[in-house]
Tab-separated table of C-alpha atoms in Angstrom:
chain	number	residue	atom	x	y	z
O	156	MET	CA	176.383	90.857	134.071
O	157	SER	CA	174.639	89.387	131.031
O	158	HIS	CA	173.608	91.434	128.018
O	159	LEU	CA	169.962	91.030	129.092
O	160	ASP	CA	170.711	92.226	132.633
O	161	ALA	CA	172.582	95.254	131.289
O	162	SER	CA	169.713	96.066	128.960
O	163	LEU	CA	167.203	95.932	131.834
O	164	ASP	CA	169.474	98.057	134.025
O	165	ARG	CA	169.503	100.767	131.361
O	166	ALA	CA	165.721	100.568	131.003
O	167	TRP	CA	165.211	100.819	134.775
O	168	LEU	CA	167.566	103.780	135.054
O	169	ARG	CA	165.704	105.550	132.246
O	170	GLN	CA	162.417	105.065	134.098
O	171	LEU	CA	163.882	106.344	137.374
O	172	GLN	CA	165.486	109.355	135.702
O	173	ALA	CA	162.243	110.211	133.895
O	174	HIS	CA	160.228	110.105	137.118
O	175	TRP	CA	162.825	112.185	138.973
O	176	GLN	CA	162.782	114.764	136.144
O	177	SER	CA	158.976	114.884	136.144
O	178	LEU	CA	158.881	115.517	139.901
O	179	ASN	CA	161.589	118.151	139.647
O	180	VAL	CA	159.653	120.094	137.006
O	181	GLU	CA	156.131	119.644	138.381
O	182	ARG	CA	156.853	120.051	142.108
O	183	LEU	CA	160.020	122.169	142.219
O	184	ASP	CA	159.970	124.171	138.950
O	185	GLY	CA	163.222	122.455	137.950
O	186	ALA	CA	165.172	123.815	140.931
O	187	LEU	CA	167.208	120.648	141.587
O	188	ARG	CA	170.224	119.559	139.561
O	189	ALA	CA	170.022	115.963	138.345
O	190	PRO	CA	172.078	113.508	140.427
O	191	THR	CA	173.933	110.438	139.255
O	192	PHE	CA	171.565	107.469	139.286
O	193	ARG	CA	172.884	104.063	140.288
O	194	LEU	CA	171.613	100.550	140.971
O	195	ASP	CA	173.200	98.292	143.571
O	196	GLU	CA	172.769	94.804	145.038
O	197	ALA	CA	171.670	95.870	148.533
O	198	THR	CA	169.116	93.632	150.259
O	199	GLU	CA	168.919	95.444	153.613
O	200	ARG	CA	168.409	98.909	152.116
O	201	LEU	CA	165.867	99.979	149.488
O	202	GLY	CA	167.661	103.111	148.372
O	203	SER	CA	170.023	105.838	149.465
O	204	TRP	CA	171.186	109.386	148.777
O	205	HIS	CA	174.900	110.242	149.051
O	206	ARG	CA	175.453	113.980	149.365
O	207	ASP	CA	179.208	114.009	148.735
O	208	THR	CA	179.031	112.124	145.432
O	209	ARG	CA	175.521	113.378	144.518
O	210	THR	CA	174.459	109.786	143.890
O	211	LEU	CA	170.903	108.463	144.220
O	212	THR	CA	170.919	104.677	144.490
O	213	ILE	CA	168.083	102.151	144.239
O	214	SER	CA	168.407	98.443	145.036
O	215	ARG	CA	167.989	95.985	142.158
O	216	HIS	CA	166.502	93.555	144.659
O	217	HIS	CA	163.865	96.182	145.527
O	218	ILE	CA	162.989	96.675	141.844
O	219	LEU	CA	162.572	92.935	141.287
O	220	GLN	CA	160.622	92.189	144.471
O	221	ALA	CA	158.384	95.216	145.051
O	222	PRO	CA	155.581	96.799	143.024
O	223	TRP	CA	156.886	99.620	140.846
O	224	ARG	CA	154.850	102.186	142.801
O	225	ASP	CA	156.851	101.228	145.916
O	226	VAL	CA	160.099	101.715	143.978
O	227	LEU	CA	158.914	105.211	142.988
O	228	ASP	CA	158.038	105.902	146.639
O	229	THR	CA	161.642	105.034	147.507
O	230	LEU	CA	162.904	107.303	144.730
O	231	ARG	CA	160.806	110.209	146.070
O	232	HIS	CA	162.047	109.512	149.595
O	233	GLU	CA	165.684	109.725	148.493
O	234	MET	CA	164.895	112.770	146.348
O	235	ALA	CA	163.520	114.426	149.502
O	236	HIS	CA	166.918	113.838	151.156
O	237	GLN	CA	168.562	115.455	148.123
O	238	LEU	CA	166.203	118.428	148.312
O	239	ALA	CA	166.850	118.858	152.043
O	240	ASP	CA	170.627	118.817	151.459
O	241	GLU	CA	170.884	120.948	148.343
O	242	LEU	CA	168.106	123.537	148.619
O	243	TYR	CA	166.922	123.598	152.232
O	244	GLY	CA	170.272	123.984	153.960
O	245	GLY	CA	171.018	120.434	155.037
O	246	HIS	CA	169.551	118.003	157.553
O	247	ASP	CA	169.126	118.872	161.214
O	248	ARG	CA	168.779	115.106	161.765
O	249	PRO	CA	168.105	112.240	159.282
O	250	HIS	CA	164.305	112.567	159.251
O	251	GLY	CA	163.905	115.858	161.077
O	252	GLN	CA	162.024	119.049	160.268
O	253	VAL	CA	164.087	119.928	157.186
O	254	PHE	CA	163.427	116.490	155.716
O	255	GLN	CA	159.732	116.790	156.626
O	256	ARG	CA	159.582	120.071	154.732
O	257	ALA	CA	161.166	118.401	151.691
O	258	CYS	CA	158.632	115.561	151.904
O	259	LEU	CA	155.804	118.083	151.874
O	260	ALA	CA	157.237	119.774	148.783
O	261	LEU	CA	157.489	116.452	146.916
O	262	ASP	CA	154.206	114.996	148.220
O	263	VAL	CA	156.084	112.188	149.951
O	264	GLU	CA	153.933	110.346	152.466
O	265	VAL	CA	155.446	110.353	155.919
O	266	GLU	CA	154.646	107.312	158.031
O	267	PRO	CA	151.980	108.235	160.617
O	268	SER	CA	152.684	108.116	164.299
O	269	GLU	CA	151.818	104.848	166.037
O	270	ASN	CA	149.739	106.898	168.472
O	271	GLN	CA	147.700	108.548	165.741
O	272	GLY	CA	144.141	107.332	166.196
O	273	GLU	CA	141.303	106.951	163.777
O	274	GLU	CA	138.793	109.796	163.508
O	275	PRO	CA	135.517	109.050	165.357
O	276	SER	CA	133.367	109.090	162.199
O	277	GLU	CA	135.720	106.584	160.550
O	278	ALA	CA	135.583	104.258	163.560
O	279	ALA	CA	131.769	104.427	163.503
O	280	LEU	CA	131.734	103.647	159.773
O	281	ARG	CA	133.957	100.603	160.330
O	282	LYS	CA	131.482	99.233	162.877
O	283	VAL	CA	128.627	99.552	160.402
O	284	LEU	CA	130.683	97.988	157.616
O	285	ALA	CA	131.528	95.086	159.917
O	286	ARG	CA	127.781	94.498	160.340
O	287	VAL	CA	127.340	94.750	156.568
O	288	GLN	CA	129.990	92.064	156.093
O	289	LYS	CA	128.141	89.820	158.561
O	290	LEU	CA	124.963	90.335	156.547
O	291	MET	CA	126.874	89.405	153.418
O	292	ALA	CA	128.020	86.242	155.182
O	293	LEU	CA	124.339	85.333	155.530
O	294	ALA	CA	124.192	85.560	151.746
O	295	GLU	CA	126.098	82.246	151.684
O	296	SER	CA	122.864	80.532	152.668
O	297	ASP	CA	121.749	77.670	150.432
O	298	ASN	CA	118.290	79.237	150.491
O	299	PRO	CA	118.319	81.627	147.491
O	300	HIS	CA	115.529	83.824	148.897
O	301	GLU	CA	117.318	84.176	152.243
O	302	ALA	CA	120.599	84.967	150.459
O	303	GLN	CA	119.000	87.630	148.252
O	304	ALA	CA	117.217	89.200	151.212
O	305	ALA	CA	120.494	89.411	153.166
O	306	MET	CA	122.234	91.095	150.224
O	307	ALA	CA	119.402	93.606	149.817
O	308	VAL	CA	119.487	94.526	153.534
O	309	ALA	CA	123.294	94.880	153.408
O	310	HIS	CA	123.039	97.155	150.366
O	311	ARG	CA	120.375	99.323	152.030
O	312	LYS	CA	122.372	99.623	155.272
O	313	LEU	CA	125.516	100.540	153.335
O	314	LEU	CA	123.697	103.306	151.468
O	315	SER	CA	121.883	104.559	154.554
O	316	VAL	CA	125.000	104.966	156.709
O	317	HIS	CA	126.790	106.942	154.013
O	318	LEU	CA	123.841	109.244	153.471
O	319	SER	CA	123.435	109.973	157.187
O	320	ASP	CA	127.173	110.363	157.704
O	321	LYS	CA	127.421	112.793	154.786
O	322	GLN	CA	124.813	115.035	156.415
O	323	ILE	CA	126.687	115.123	159.738
O	324	ASN	CA	130.354	115.264	158.732
O	325	LYS	CA	131.745	117.981	156.510
O	326	THR	CA	135.176	116.552	155.723
O	327	HIS	CA	136.890	113.172	155.756
O	328	ARG	CA	140.358	111.751	155.334
O	329	TYR	CA	140.835	109.906	152.056
O	330	ILE	CA	143.442	107.353	151.063
O	331	GLN	CA	144.516	105.521	147.917
O	332	CYS	CA	145.189	101.806	147.539
O	333	VAL	CA	146.138	99.651	144.547
O	334	VAL	CA	144.403	96.273	144.288
O	335	GLY	CA	144.758	93.296	141.972
O	336	ARG	CA	147.310	92.636	139.245
O	337	SER	CA	148.539	94.943	136.518
O	338	ALA	CA	148.173	94.170	132.823
O	339	ALA	CA	149.164	95.667	129.491
O	340	ALA	CA	145.712	94.937	128.040
O	341	LEU	CA	142.815	95.178	130.494
O	342	PRO	CA	140.082	92.544	130.165
O	343	LEU	CA	136.615	94.064	129.965
O	344	SER	CA	135.543	92.040	133.018
O	345	TRP	CA	138.274	93.786	135.047
O	346	LYS	CA	136.957	97.171	133.945
O	347	LEU	CA	133.443	96.120	134.941
O	348	VAL	CA	134.664	95.112	138.420
O	349	GLY	CA	136.047	98.641	138.816
O	350	ASN	CA	132.769	100.068	137.535
O	351	VAL	CA	130.786	98.098	140.140
O	352	LEU	CA	133.084	99.182	142.976
O	353	GLU	CA	132.751	102.845	142.016
O	354	GLU	CA	128.999	102.746	141.437
O	355	PHE	CA	128.006	100.873	144.610
O	356	PHE	CA	130.838	100.831	147.177
O	357	PHE	CA	131.670	104.513	147.770
O	358	VAL	CA	135.132	104.609	146.227
O	359	GLN	CA	136.490	106.116	143.042
O	360	CYS	CA	138.495	103.906	140.700
O	361	VAL	CA	141.337	104.943	138.416
O	362	TRP	CA	143.316	102.665	136.115
O	363	VAL	CA	146.776	104.118	136.714
O	364	THR	CA	149.822	103.523	134.559
O	365	THR	CA	152.627	101.510	136.104
O	366	TYR	CA	155.867	100.018	134.859
O	367	ASN	CA	156.638	96.303	134.770
O	368	PRO	CA	160.416	96.115	135.287
O	369	ARG	CA	160.653	92.403	134.492
O	370	LYS	CA	159.019	92.865	131.086
O	371	ASP	CA	160.185	96.456	130.508
O	372	ARG	CA	156.734	97.673	129.530
O	373	LEU	CA	153.973	99.980	130.738
O	374	GLU	CA	150.849	98.408	132.229
O	375	ARG	CA	147.757	99.537	134.138
O	376	GLU	CA	146.556	98.693	137.638
O	377	LEU	CA	143.439	99.580	139.624
O	378	GLU	CA	143.734	102.329	142.222
O	379	LEU	CA	140.923	102.813	144.754
O	380	SER	CA	140.368	106.158	146.474
O	381	GLY	CA	138.044	106.795	149.390
O	382	ARG	CA	137.715	106.784	153.138
O	383	PRO	CA	139.930	104.081	154.711
O	384	ALA	CA	137.005	101.880	155.769
O	385	ASP	CA	135.393	102.151	152.325
O	386	VAL	CA	138.670	101.294	150.593
O	387	ASP	CA	139.035	98.210	152.802
O	388	MET	CA	135.475	97.158	151.993
O	389	ALA	CA	135.933	97.726	148.247
O	390	SER	CA	139.203	95.740	148.328
O	391	TRP	CA	137.313	92.883	149.979
O	392	VAL	CA	134.593	92.958	147.297
O	393	HIS	CA	137.225	93.276	144.521
O	394	ASP	CA	138.952	90.080	145.634
O	395	PHE	CA	135.657	88.219	145.945
O	396	LEU	CA	134.505	89.189	142.442
O	397	HIS	CA	137.755	88.099	140.797
O	398	GLN	CA	137.687	84.782	142.657
O	399	GLU	CA	134.063	84.221	141.604
O	400	LEU	CA	134.805	84.972	137.950
O	401	LYS	CA	137.535	82.331	138.033
O	402	ARG	CA	135.416	79.792	139.946
O	403	LEU	CA	132.317	80.192	137.792
O	404	TRP	CA	134.299	79.867	134.569
O	405	GLN	CA	136.081	76.743	135.830
O	406	ARG	CA	132.732	75.226	136.824
O	407	MET	CA	131.366	76.029	133.372
O	408	GLN	CA	134.349	74.308	131.760
O	409	ARG	CA	133.748	71.169	133.842
O	410	SER	CA	130.108	70.958	132.818
O	411	GLU	CA	129.192	68.689	129.940
O	412	ARG	CA	127.287	71.432	128.177
O	413	ALA	CA	129.013	72.926	125.134
O	414	LEU	CA	128.839	76.712	125.383
O	415	HIS	CA	128.918	78.964	122.336
O	416	GLY	CA	131.276	81.803	123.237
O	417	THR	CA	134.521	82.556	125.047
O	418	LYS	CA	135.740	83.089	128.595
O	419	ARG	CA	135.665	86.823	127.888
O	420	ASP	CA	131.990	86.670	126.913
O	421	PHE	CA	131.058	84.580	129.956
O	422	THR	CA	132.912	86.677	132.559
O	423	VAL	CA	131.605	89.924	131.051
O	424	GLY	CA	128.118	88.428	131.297
O	425	VAL	CA	128.625	87.586	134.984
O	426	MET	CA	129.648	91.167	135.773
O	427	LEU	CA	126.803	92.671	133.743
O	428	GLY	CA	124.321	90.410	135.542
O	429	PHE	CA	125.741	91.291	138.960
O	430	ARG	CA	125.587	94.992	138.094
O	431	ASP	CA	121.962	94.526	136.969
O	432	ARG	CA	121.148	93.054	140.370
O	433	LEU	CA	122.810	95.850	142.340
O	434	ARG	CA	121.098	98.478	140.199
O	435	ALA	CA	117.728	96.866	140.900
O	436	GLU	CA	118.456	96.960	144.641
O	437	ARG	CA	119.555	100.597	144.361
O	438	ALA	CA	116.292	101.401	142.562
O	439	ASP	CA	114.365	99.855	145.483
O	440	CYS	CA	116.327	102.112	147.845
O	441	LYS	CA	115.314	105.173	145.798
O	442	THR	CA	111.646	104.387	146.370
O	443	SER	CA	112.407	104.721	150.102
O	444	GLY	CA	114.085	108.080	149.609
O	445	LEU	CA	117.657	106.770	149.818
O	446	VAL	CA	119.425	108.510	146.934
O	447	TRP	CA	123.222	108.810	146.698
O	448	ILE	CA	124.446	111.734	144.599
O	449	GLY	CA	128.161	111.230	145.124
O	450	ASP	CA	130.950	112.650	147.265
O	451	THR	CA	132.285	115.911	145.822
O	452	ASP	CA	135.154	116.024	148.350
O	453	LEU	CA	136.330	112.603	147.179
O	454	ALA	CA	135.999	113.691	143.545
O	455	ASN	CA	138.158	116.745	144.305
O	456	PHE	CA	140.719	114.552	146.086
O	457	VAL	CA	140.992	112.267	143.052
O	458	HIS	CA	141.178	115.223	140.656
O	459	ALA	CA	144.041	116.731	142.682
O	460	LYS	CA	145.938	113.436	142.399
O	461	HIS	CA	145.062	112.922	138.711
O	462	PRO	CA	144.420	116.337	137.101
O	463	ARG	CA	144.652	114.906	133.566
O	464	LEU	CA	142.288	112.028	134.213
O	465	ARG	CA	140.424	110.644	131.207
O	466	HIS	CA	137.934	107.806	130.891
O	467	LEU	CA	138.795	104.437	129.355
O	468	ARG	CA	136.581	102.996	126.657
O	469	GLY	CA	134.694	99.922	127.817
O	470	GLY	CA	135.030	97.744	124.725
O	471	GLY	CA	132.379	95.930	122.720
O	472	VAL	CA	130.109	93.162	123.992
O	473	ARG	CA	129.172	90.217	121.776
O	474	ARG	CA	125.664	88.952	122.388
O	475	ASN	CA	125.933	85.175	122.428
O	476	GLU	CA	125.098	82.201	124.609
O	477	ALA	CA	128.143	82.553	126.867
O	478	LEU	CA	127.213	86.177	127.641
O	479	ALA	CA	123.597	85.213	128.380
O	480	VAL	CA	124.550	82.279	130.649
O	481	GLY	CA	127.092	84.427	132.497
O	482	ARG	CA	124.553	87.217	132.936
O	483	ARG	CA	122.023	84.854	134.510
O	484	GLN	CA	124.672	83.564	136.927
O	485	GLY	CA	125.737	87.119	137.762
O	486	GLN	CA	122.151	88.052	138.650
O	487	LYS	CA	122.173	85.270	141.270
O	488	LEU	CA	125.611	86.177	142.648
O	489	THR	CA	125.830	87.073	146.346
O	490	ILE	CA	128.921	88.533	147.954
O	491	ARG	CA	130.753	86.251	150.363
O	492	LYS	CA	134.037	86.635	152.149
O	493	PRO	CA	136.905	86.006	149.688
O	494	VAL	CA	139.399	83.250	150.386
O	495	GLU	CA	142.205	85.798	150.589
O	496	THR	CA	141.687	89.532	150.966
O	497	SER	CA	144.075	91.949	149.300
O	498	GLN	CA	146.810	93.353	151.483
O	499	ARG	CA	147.966	96.904	151.065
O	500	ARG	CA	151.724	96.788	150.753
O	501	SER	CA	153.680	98.788	153.276
O	502	MET	CA	157.235	99.582	154.117
O	503	LEU	CA	156.778	99.156	157.860
O	504	SER	CA	158.869	95.966	157.856
O	505	GLY	CA	161.754	94.589	155.866
O	506	PRO	CA	164.505	96.658	154.256
O	507	LYS	CA	164.581	100.368	154.977
O	508	ARG	CA	165.188	103.551	153.013
O	509	ASP	CA	168.121	105.687	154.114
């Protein structure tokens, strides 16, 4: 093992130990005794817990190939095995009732049954959102008036279904999903994408801290919370907006016109212009009595997951030509299906946890 590899191993072990210690204190009042932490070269197994040696092992391959949040999920899974063995009297079977109890104590998500269906209100919402996406596809029309009209109708239908559904249904199931890439320094345009998703697409956005094991540094990534259908829709819009920011900037670079300003200024302008447009459409909905005041159940769900949540500062905006040009393009932007939609990562295939 090279000096660099050894240095990264120590850094990874420190991160794993710190997360284990945090869970032990916050969820179990420090009841567990720290195990020996170890990394191995396994490719068919993500992690394991060995009761006899009190060793919790995580695969190096898993750390290098998976998002850090998935590595922490594996750590919590193996910690649940430790809890079942050392405090709950041992396993009745590998993933039996004792293990399930340990998962509940550590807030470990247990994979749902294949027979578990979607709640009726969620299935109905998905049907409406599918129609909204078809309306957004009409926004690809070369006729700008037809495209804008399709976007306005889609926006109104999206708002209307959530208002009517909120009056009928008292509670919903909420999920969390991470989208996009992580970064140590967040571009303002990224923050504005999150702002648009939260303001208009019925999700709440949190920039959560993650760890980049390859660079041994902390970064942030965007976490969406909401009903499953809304999270899917917001993920779809997220991918589209990032692709458009890239495409519009590349087109601007290919043009012969010299633009005073930077990529940052231009992309921020695009997002401000797009937000302007959606706010204008929302104002039109208010004149028809369609007013969204938020989802307090979702807010409580997010607060329970992030009790110490604080708001990020947006950063300054320089008023120059690039910002103005971007803003005008953003005001004409219509949502179309992205080339590739984001995929929520799962552990349903590939290597397994013991």
